Amino acid sequence: MVGIAVLGAGRIGKIHATNVASNKSARLIAVADPYASAAQSLAGALGADAMTDCEAAIDRNDVQAIVIGTPTHTHISLMLRAVRQGKAVLCEKPIDLDMAKSLEAVEEVERLNGRVMLAFNRRFESTFAAMRAAIDAGEVGEVRQVIITSRDPGLAPEDYIRHSGGIFRDMTIHDLDIGRWLLGEEPVELTAMGSRLVDPALMEKYDDYDTAMVQMKTASGKQCHINNCRNAVYGYDQRIEVFGSKGMLLQDNLRPTTLRRWTQDATDAREPLLNFFLERYQQAYKAELDAFIEALAQNKPLPTTVQDGLKALRLADCAVESVNTGRAIRV
Amino acid sequence: MVGIAVLGAGRIGKIHATNVASNKSARLIAVADPYASAAQSLAGALGADAMTDCEAAIDRNDVQAIVIGTPTHTHISLMLRAVRQGKAVLCEKPIDLDMAKSLEAVEEVERLNGRVMLAFNRRFESTFAAMRAAIDAGEVGEVRQVIITSRDPGLAPEDYIRHSGGIFRDMTIHDLDIGRWLLGEEPVELTAMGSRLVDPALMEKYDDYDTAMVQMKTASGKQCHINNCRNAVYGYDQRIEVFGSKGMLLQDNLRPTTLRRWTQDATDAREPLLNFFLERYQQAYKAELDAFIEALAQNKPLPTTVQDGLKALRLADCAVESVNTGRAIRV
Amino acid sequence: MVGIAVLGAGRIGKIHATNVASNKSARLIAVADPYASAAQSLAGALGADAMTDCEAAIDRNDVQAIVIGTPTHTHISLMLRAVRQGKAVLCEKPIDLDMAKSLEAVEEVERLNGRVMLAFNRRFESTFAAMRAAIDAGEVGEVRQVIITSRDPGLAPEDYIRHSGGIFRDMTIHDLDIGRWLLGEEPVELTAMGSRLVDPALMEKYDDYDTAMVQMKTASGKQCHINNCRNAVYGYDQRIEVFGSKGMLLQDNLRPTTLRRWTQDATDAREPLLNFFLERYQQAYKAELDAFIEALAQNKPLPTTVQDGLKALRLADCAVESVNTGRAIRV
Amino acid sequence: MVGIAVLGAGRIGKIHATNVASNKSARLIAVADPYASAAQSLAGALGADAMTDCEAAIDRNDVQAIVIGTPTHTHISLMLRAVRQGKAVLCEKPIDLDMAKSLEAVEEVERLNGRVMLAFNRRFESTFAAMRAAIDAGEVGEVRQVIITSRDPGLAPEDYIRHSGGIFRDMTIHDLDIGRWLLGEEPVELTAMGSRLVDPALMEKYDDYDTAMVQMKTASGKQCHINNCRNAVYGYDQRIEVFGSKGMLLQDNLRPTTLRRWTQDATDAREPLLNFFLERYQQAYKAELDAFIEALAQNKPLPTTVQDGLKALRLADCAVESVNTGRAIRV
């Protein structure tokens, strides 16, 4: 039985806390959030202690593992505090928006042999996982090209855009991780393109982009393309294609039902997509949490590490540099 | 080189004449139709003689084969005239709406060793043919159930309904033939159901139905379901499912393009279906004509015979009897 | 808070007990099963009392509602015991295999104003529910034809077949309920066909069938076709088509992921289907239980009643009679 | 009636000559090819004159238009000879592999007001044309991203690779044209990536690539991604996605039939793709030729021009430069 404290009682904290509560090898000890009412309401519903001091939650003797779902700028200090006490951590992405700080934190984690899993939830989604398994089983032979389509249903609020670190660090970064993971090799070269097509004024204001493309290549020549947009009217668009020497794997979107409509105007029409990541990756969040706890319970290596976080951030930084310089960047 | 006369210059005659003209082993000698202008216009465009006397066209020395596309009540006399002269015939369905007359004609054709192919064009359509080939190759093991969906895009004009012989003889009959053909055994029992849902008044007037279901069974227990409707707003709906001990084959409809539309309201929406049989089975008509000519040129057995016509008509008659008596009919 | 006892700790009892435990308006008081170890293990995992006496479980003061998941022949006596004490019941199908006993039980339930919901779980599945909602919203206009495909992945064990009441009462009955529900009118005429194609010897032994077709019609002429087979190699096949004057609705099967494979031999290939009803209708069982509890908590009418059970059984009996007599049966 | 000479009796010449012969507003006067037997056999089958001298065919008085399907290095001289005599030309891509020569030729054509249509056949394919029409109709709002997948079924023979001008000029060039056409604006920036994954030795030998990605951007920020591979085991892969502010359009591949197979191992599996461009774009070649003849017959502007050829070649050259320099290229 692993005693767990969840830090952060926002929407992502809620998901993690609920999943902890339903995992049979774990016990939800505490939910901590400076907003007392948020902590109270979430902890109360799940029969855990509510706390307002995240550090105190880390320090508890009955807590062996920490799930960090607090704002990005708090990740490093909470993570390191837990690691220093020998506690395992599942931390939401990214480690930090700043590369130098992230690097320093990773070095500290590794010096201390800390057990920190970065929350790349998509890797645990059933179709993503089936894709990786099919590649491992040799079904497509040698991977040649990975095509990732990833578009949000709607523009995030200005407040989010202001602090997001830009499209490459807040949105593309998930796809860069999936790209690395499916290529099975590290990208060594990357080019990116950014446009302002959804809300040019807002993007201009924050020196950001709402529409982007990235292409990258590994040392052996495997290629990956990513396309992003902050707004797709038909819903949260998440598709992947893995093309190899023996075949291809395609992943489609999820919809609420399998219904298809036939009318005078159209045939075979399906419903709009599940709206956003909380619905789309609901199963993935649970599988991710279960994998974390299983690794702890069975003393196995964690499925993702802070190095994964660092590498994804490094690729995002290269994308920013590529847009700024108009060059392919050596990673 | 087979010299061919096409009888009937209506829409089905046009298709046959054009296909004859484009077949390299055949020569279109004449187009005959009592409507001189129709014969003229079609024959002229294809470089053949226009005639108003169908019998005279049959009698020509340079004609070795006849394609009959005239009204149903003329089929038997034209077919027999050609057979008596030792000429091959491709005749549109049905032989006749009357079973007794049809039976007599078939006996005469067989007594004379006549070469008459009944125009069951669907059997030659590429997906239908691929289904039959897949069954023959054992892909689905033993066939257990055949499900046929067949709905017209819109109600035919009253004039057609008046003389059609009723939904089972004008519409279901095509599906009864395909059912027999895909089951690979003769049905021995049949039940039918008729409703008046599209135009009750018109159907009542002609003691006909616009919506129908049939189920039938072979001696070994293989089952077939057919559903029909004289009106489907989304187009001419032609789907088939063959379910067997080792798997299933599905046939989808055809659309003008492969385009799929994604909007705020729907995803993956395809175009309405190709409107009606002339567009849907365009390729089938050509393949049917080519098969007829190839059989003649190579002196091979014709792919369908008057017996097929008789058996389909017999099943249609059973359907009528079943609706009238509320019983399963032994075929 | 509704106190609930679940009777039966088999696979269906497990599902219901788990769903009760996760429903926030209900409390799982007890699990009762004559097999003490089954009751113990299920109750223990969910923090409820384990009992071996179902009647005693019904009689408890802290129990306001009963979920019956015991063998069919016990349904009536448990249901009536609960009703006589004014307790609400969610009872698995069927009421009983015998029509006369069922009728008597229903009369008794109604005389006592008993609140009994029959567990037609499919009606609560998200796509089924979306279909019914789309019909209600007028999306397909007037319903004309309903086509139901329902095939099991594999033959049930002989022990199940022996007591099942035959294919029409153990398998078709679910589709007969869905047919009634989607037609929106009572069928007045029904014809059925049975074959022995999967395991003829076993079917012969129990005078049963493994492959069946049914067609039925309402007074206004709406038609419904059902096809069943006790074995489909590609998995548990559950598809529905609703065809109406303004369009059509199709429901597809569920698969574990959205992956599509492209190889030298095939393109766009999907995974085999979710294996059987426990996986396929997992969400439906939960939604059904939630609907039951919501109706109790808010004192609303139950979404299904014993009348639904009676009518489905009546249709199944007509199917048996039709196969035996070779006639269309007036319901 | 437009008199037409087809130059070149290879596989592309055969297609054009056959399509000319079946067009009712044109007459196939001559087929010219230095290989006398090829010219003879094609011309003979279609009732035209066979010639071995292409220039003499251009010069004939009964010829008003020329279709050029000869090797690339002959395009310019034949095109200009025809233009100087005031004859219209439909010329296969590219104008020439060399940019400077192409530019010079285009200037000469324009100085002479020559009527030359470059054979960008895909624009005439029914689904491509429907996509362009849907964009024009405003169905997707403002176009934001165009994603083009284009993979050959198998590596071309070494002899072809040697003279092809490299993957960007022989393969990507078609997609660059379609990209320009669907974006509706000229790309101003382009980055490309090349890999050697299919046959590294052969690609090394000719300083070529077999796997490539391109991304490009217009002045207003619209983006386009292209991926290519010289080998896809599942067939000739041609897919397009147009994503805009109001929705998305997807184009799928073509297969011989609509059959879907369900077995123990997979469900919904479709056939491999139509093998290569001659089958895949058969309808497009005919529609292209018909559009050429219609423009001549009705004295309308030609649907594509030498400028389109020049612009596609310019983009291909930029791709080569980008791969060589590792930079985004300003077009």
PDB file of N, CA and C in Angstrom, chain A residues 137-178:
ATOM      1  N   ALA A 137       6.717  -4.977 -31.888  1.00  0.00           N
ATOM      2  CA  ALA A 137       6.493  -6.324 -32.412  1.00  0.00           C
ATOM      3  C   ALA A 137       6.930  -6.442 -33.874  1.00  0.00           C
ATOM      4  N   GLY A 138       7.448  -5.357 -34.428  1.00  0.00           N
ATOM      5  CA  GLY A 138       7.951  -5.396 -35.799  1.00  0.00           C
ATOM      6  C   GLY A 138       6.882  -5.306 -36.871  1.00  0.00           C
ATOM      7  N   GLU A 139       5.673  -4.926 -36.488  1.00  0.00           N
ATOM      8  CA  GLU A 139       4.580  -4.940 -37.466  1.00  0.00           C
ATOM      9  C   GLU A 139       4.780  -4.000 -38.646  1.00  0.00           C
ATOM     10  N   VAL A 140       5.449  -2.883 -38.432  1.00  0.00           N
ATOM     11  CA  VAL A 140       5.670  -1.959 -39.552  1.00  0.00           C
ATOM     12  C   VAL A 140       7.117  -1.986 -40.025  1.00  0.00           C
ATOM     13  N   GLY A 141       7.886  -2.938 -39.556  1.00  0.00           N
ATOM     14  CA  GLY A 141       9.298  -3.003 -39.939  1.00  0.00           C
ATOM     15  C   GLY A 141      10.052  -1.814 -39.367  1.00  0.00           C
ATOM     16  N   GLU A 142      10.972  -1.261 -40.138  1.00  0.00           N
ATOM     17  CA  GLU A 142      11.698  -0.069 -39.698  1.00  0.00           C
ATOM     18  C   GLU A 142      10.820   1.165 -39.844  1.00  0.00           C
ATOM     19  N   VAL A 143      10.700   1.941 -38.786  1.00  0.00           N
ATOM     20  CA  VAL A 143       9.919   3.180 -38.862  1.00  0.00           C
ATOM     21  C   VAL A 143      10.623   4.168 -39.786  1.00  0.00           C
ATOM     22  N   ARG A 144       9.886   4.781 -40.697  1.00  0.00           N
ATOM     23  CA  ARG A 144      10.452   5.798 -41.599  1.00  0.00           C
ATOM     24  C   ARG A 144       9.921   7.192 -41.311  1.00  0.00           C
ATOM     25  N   GLN A 145       8.614   7.283 -41.134  1.00  0.00           N
ATOM     26  CA  GLN A 145       8.013   8.599 -40.910  1.00  0.00           C
ATOM     27  C   GLN A 145       6.923   8.505 -39.847  1.00  0.00           C
ATOM     28  N   VAL A 146       6.896   9.505 -38.985  1.00  0.00           N
ATOM     29  CA  VAL A 146       5.824   9.636 -37.996  1.00  0.00           C
ATOM     30  C   VAL A 146       5.133  10.973 -38.262  1.00  0.00           C
ATOM     31  N   ILE A 147       3.806  10.933 -38.425  1.00  0.00           N
ATOM     32  CA  ILE A 147       3.042  12.157 -38.707  1.00  0.00           C
ATOM     33  C   ILE A 147       2.090  12.381 -37.546  1.00  0.00           C
ATOM     34  N   ILE A 148       2.227  13.501 -36.874  1.00  0.00           N
ATOM     35  CA  ILE A 148       1.399  13.789 -35.698  1.00  0.00           C
ATOM     36  C   ILE A 148       0.525  15.021 -35.941  1.00  0.00           C
ATOM     37  N   THR A 149      -0.781  14.823 -35.813  1.00  0.00           N
ATOM     38  CA  THR A 149      -1.721  15.934 -35.920  1.00  0.00           C
ATOM     39  C   THR A 149      -2.280  16.198 -34.534  1.00  0.00           C
ATOM     40  N   SER A 150      -2.211  17.436 -34.102  1.00  0.00           N
ATOM     41  CA  SER A 150      -2.612  17.750 -32.739  1.00  0.00           C
ATOM     42  C   SER A 150      -3.146  19.182 -32.701  1.00  0.00           C
ATOM     43  N   ARG A 151      -4.457  19.287 -32.606  1.00  0.00           N
ATOM     44  CA  ARG A 151      -5.088  20.613 -32.648  1.00  0.00           C
ATOM     45  C   ARG A 151      -6.074  20.752 -31.499  1.00  0.00           C
ATOM     46  N   ASP A 152      -6.001  21.878 -30.838  1.00  0.00           N
ATOM     47  CA  ASP A 152      -6.916  22.143 -29.731  1.00  0.00           C
ATOM     48  C   ASP A 152      -8.289  22.551 -30.253  1.00  0.00           C
ATOM     49  N   PRO A 153      -9.338  22.294 -29.485  1.00  0.00           N
ATOM     50  CA  PRO A 153     -10.673  22.695 -29.938  1.00  0.00           C
ATOM     51  C   PRO A 153     -10.850  24.215 -29.947  1.00  0.00           C
ATOM     52  N   GLY A 154     -10.198  24.896 -28.995  1.00  0.00           N
ATOM     53  CA  GLY A 154     -10.388  26.345 -28.992  1.00  0.00           C
ATOM     54  C   GLY A 154      -9.226  27.038 -28.318  1.00  0.00           C
ATOM     55  N   LEU A 155      -9.038  28.281 -28.651  1.00  0.00           N
ATOM     56  CA  LEU A 155      -7.979  29.107 -28.093  1.00  0.00           C
ATOM     57  C   LEU A 155      -8.107  29.160 -26.563  1.00  0.00           C
ATOM     58  N   ALA A 156      -6.991  28.958 -25.885  1.00  0.00           N
ATOM     59  CA  ALA A 156      -6.988  29.074 -24.428  1.00  0.00           C
ATOM     60  C   ALA A 156      -7.208  30.546 -24.048  1.00  0.00           C
ATOM     61  N   PRO A 157      -7.643  30.815 -22.797  1.00  0.00           N
ATOM     62  CA  PRO A 157      -7.833  32.214 -22.376  1.00  0.00           C
ATOM     63  C   PRO A 157      -6.497  32.978 -22.345  1.00  0.00           C
ATOM     64  N   GLU A 158      -6.573  34.290 -22.490  1.00  0.00           N
ATOM     65  CA  GLU A 158      -5.376  35.128 -22.559  1.00  0.00           C
ATOM     66  C   GLU A 158      -4.448  34.877 -21.369  1.00  0.00           C
ATOM     67  N   ASP A 159      -5.067  34.668 -20.233  1.00  0.00           N
ATOM     68  CA  ASP A 159      -4.279  34.464 -19.027  1.00  0.00           C
ATOM     69  C   ASP A 159      -3.359  33.244 -19.151  1.00  0.00           C
ATOM     70  N   TYR A 160      -3.859  32.231 -19.805  1.00  0.00           N
ATOM     71  CA  TYR A 160      -3.053  31.031 -20.011  1.00  0.00           C
ATOM     72  C   TYR A 160      -1.946  31.314 -21.033  1.00  0.00           C
ATOM     73  N   ILE A 161      -2.322  31.957 -22.124  1.00  0.00           N
ATOM     74  CA  ILE A 161      -1.364  32.266 -23.197  1.00  0.00           C
ATOM     75  C   ILE A 161      -0.194  33.085 -22.629  1.00  0.00           C
ATOM     76  N   ARG A 162      -0.524  34.041 -21.769  1.00  0.00           N
ATOM     77  CA  ARG A 162       0.488  34.938 -21.211  1.00  0.00           C
ATOM     78  C   ARG A 162       1.630  34.165 -20.536  1.00  0.00           C
ATOM     79  N   HIS A 163       1.293  33.120 -19.796  1.00  0.00           N
ATOM     80  CA  HIS A 163       2.294  32.388 -19.017  1.00  0.00           C
ATOM     81  C   HIS A 163       2.711  31.058 -19.624  1.00  0.00           C
ATOM     82  N   SER A 164       2.213  30.757 -20.826  1.00  0.00           N
ATOM     83  CA  SER A 164       2.361  29.384 -21.329  1.00  0.00           C
ATOM     84  C   SER A 164       3.771  29.068 -21.815  1.00  0.00           C
ATOM     85  N   GLY A 165       4.562  30.099 -22.105  1.00  0.00           N
ATOM     86  CA  GLY A 165       5.880  29.832 -22.667  1.00  0.00           C
ATOM     87  C   GLY A 165       5.849  29.712 -24.182  1.00  0.00           C
ATOM     88  N   GLY A 166       4.665  29.913 -24.774  1.00  0.00           N
ATOM     89  CA  GLY A 166       4.545  29.846 -26.230  1.00  0.00           C
ATOM     90  C   GLY A 166       4.079  28.481 -26.713  1.00  0.00           C
ATOM     91  N   ILE A 167       3.530  28.448 -27.918  1.00  0.00           N
ATOM     92  CA  ILE A 167       2.908  27.234 -28.451  1.00  0.00           C
ATOM     93  C   ILE A 167       3.843  26.031 -28.439  1.00  0.00           C
ATOM     94  N   PHE A 168       5.145  26.272 -28.720  1.00  0.00           N
ATOM     95  CA  PHE A 168       6.052  25.127 -28.794  1.00  0.00           C
ATOM     96  C   PHE A 168       6.298  24.506 -27.418  1.00  0.00           C
ATOM     97  N   ARG A 169       6.239  25.333 -26.373  1.00  0.00           N
ATOM     98  CA  ARG A 169       6.491  24.814 -25.024  1.00  0.00           C
ATOM     99  C   ARG A 169       5.220  24.391 -24.300  1.00  0.00           C
ATOM    100  N   ASP A 170       4.076  24.899 -24.766  1.00  0.00           N
ATOM    101  CA  ASP A 170       2.847  24.497 -24.048  1.00  0.00           C
ATOM    102  C   ASP A 170       2.046  23.434 -24.799  1.00  0.00           C
ATOM    103  N   MET A 171       2.218  23.381 -26.114  1.00  0.00           N
ATOM    104  CA  MET A 171       1.362  22.477 -26.899  1.00  0.00           C
ATOM    105  C   MET A 171       2.208  21.469 -27.674  1.00  0.00           C
ATOM    106  N   THR A 172       3.116  21.964 -28.496  1.00  0.00           N
ATOM    107  CA  THR A 172       3.943  21.062 -29.314  1.00  0.00           C
ATOM    108  C   THR A 172       4.748  20.103 -28.453  1.00  0.00           C
ATOM    109  N   ILE A 173       5.091  20.534 -27.253  1.00  0.00           N
ATOM    110  CA  ILE A 173       5.969  19.728 -26.400  1.00  0.00           C
ATOM    111  C   ILE A 173       5.421  18.315 -26.172  1.00  0.00           C
ATOM    112  N   HIS A 174       4.093  18.173 -26.097  1.00  0.00           N
ATOM    113  CA  HIS A 174       3.502  16.836 -25.948  1.00  0.00           C
ATOM    114  C   HIS A 174       3.759  15.990 -27.185  1.00  0.00           C
ATOM    115  N   ASP A 175       3.663  16.618 -28.331  1.00  0.00           N
ATOM    116  CA  ASP A 175       3.851  15.902 -29.593  1.00  0.00           C
ATOM    117  C   ASP A 175       5.324  15.599 -29.821  1.00  0.00           C
ATOM    118  N   LEU A 176       6.201  16.499 -29.362  1.00  0.00           N
ATOM    119  CA  LEU A 176       7.642  16.248 -29.473  1.00  0.00           C
ATOM    120  C   LEU A 176       8.007  15.009 -28.648  1.00  0.00           C
ATOM    121  N   ASP A 177       7.401  14.887 -27.477  1.00  0.00           N
ATOM    122  CA  ASP A 177       7.655  13.689 -26.679  1.00  0.00           C
ATOM    123  C   ASP A 177       7.163  12.442 -27.397  1.00  0.00           C
ATOM    124  N   ILE A 178       5.942  12.501 -27.927  1.00  0.00           N
ATOM    125  CA  ILE A 178       5.381  11.337 -28.624  1.00  0.00           C
ATOM    126  C   ILE A 178       6.202  11.020 -29.869  1.00  0.00           C
TER     127      ILE A 178
END
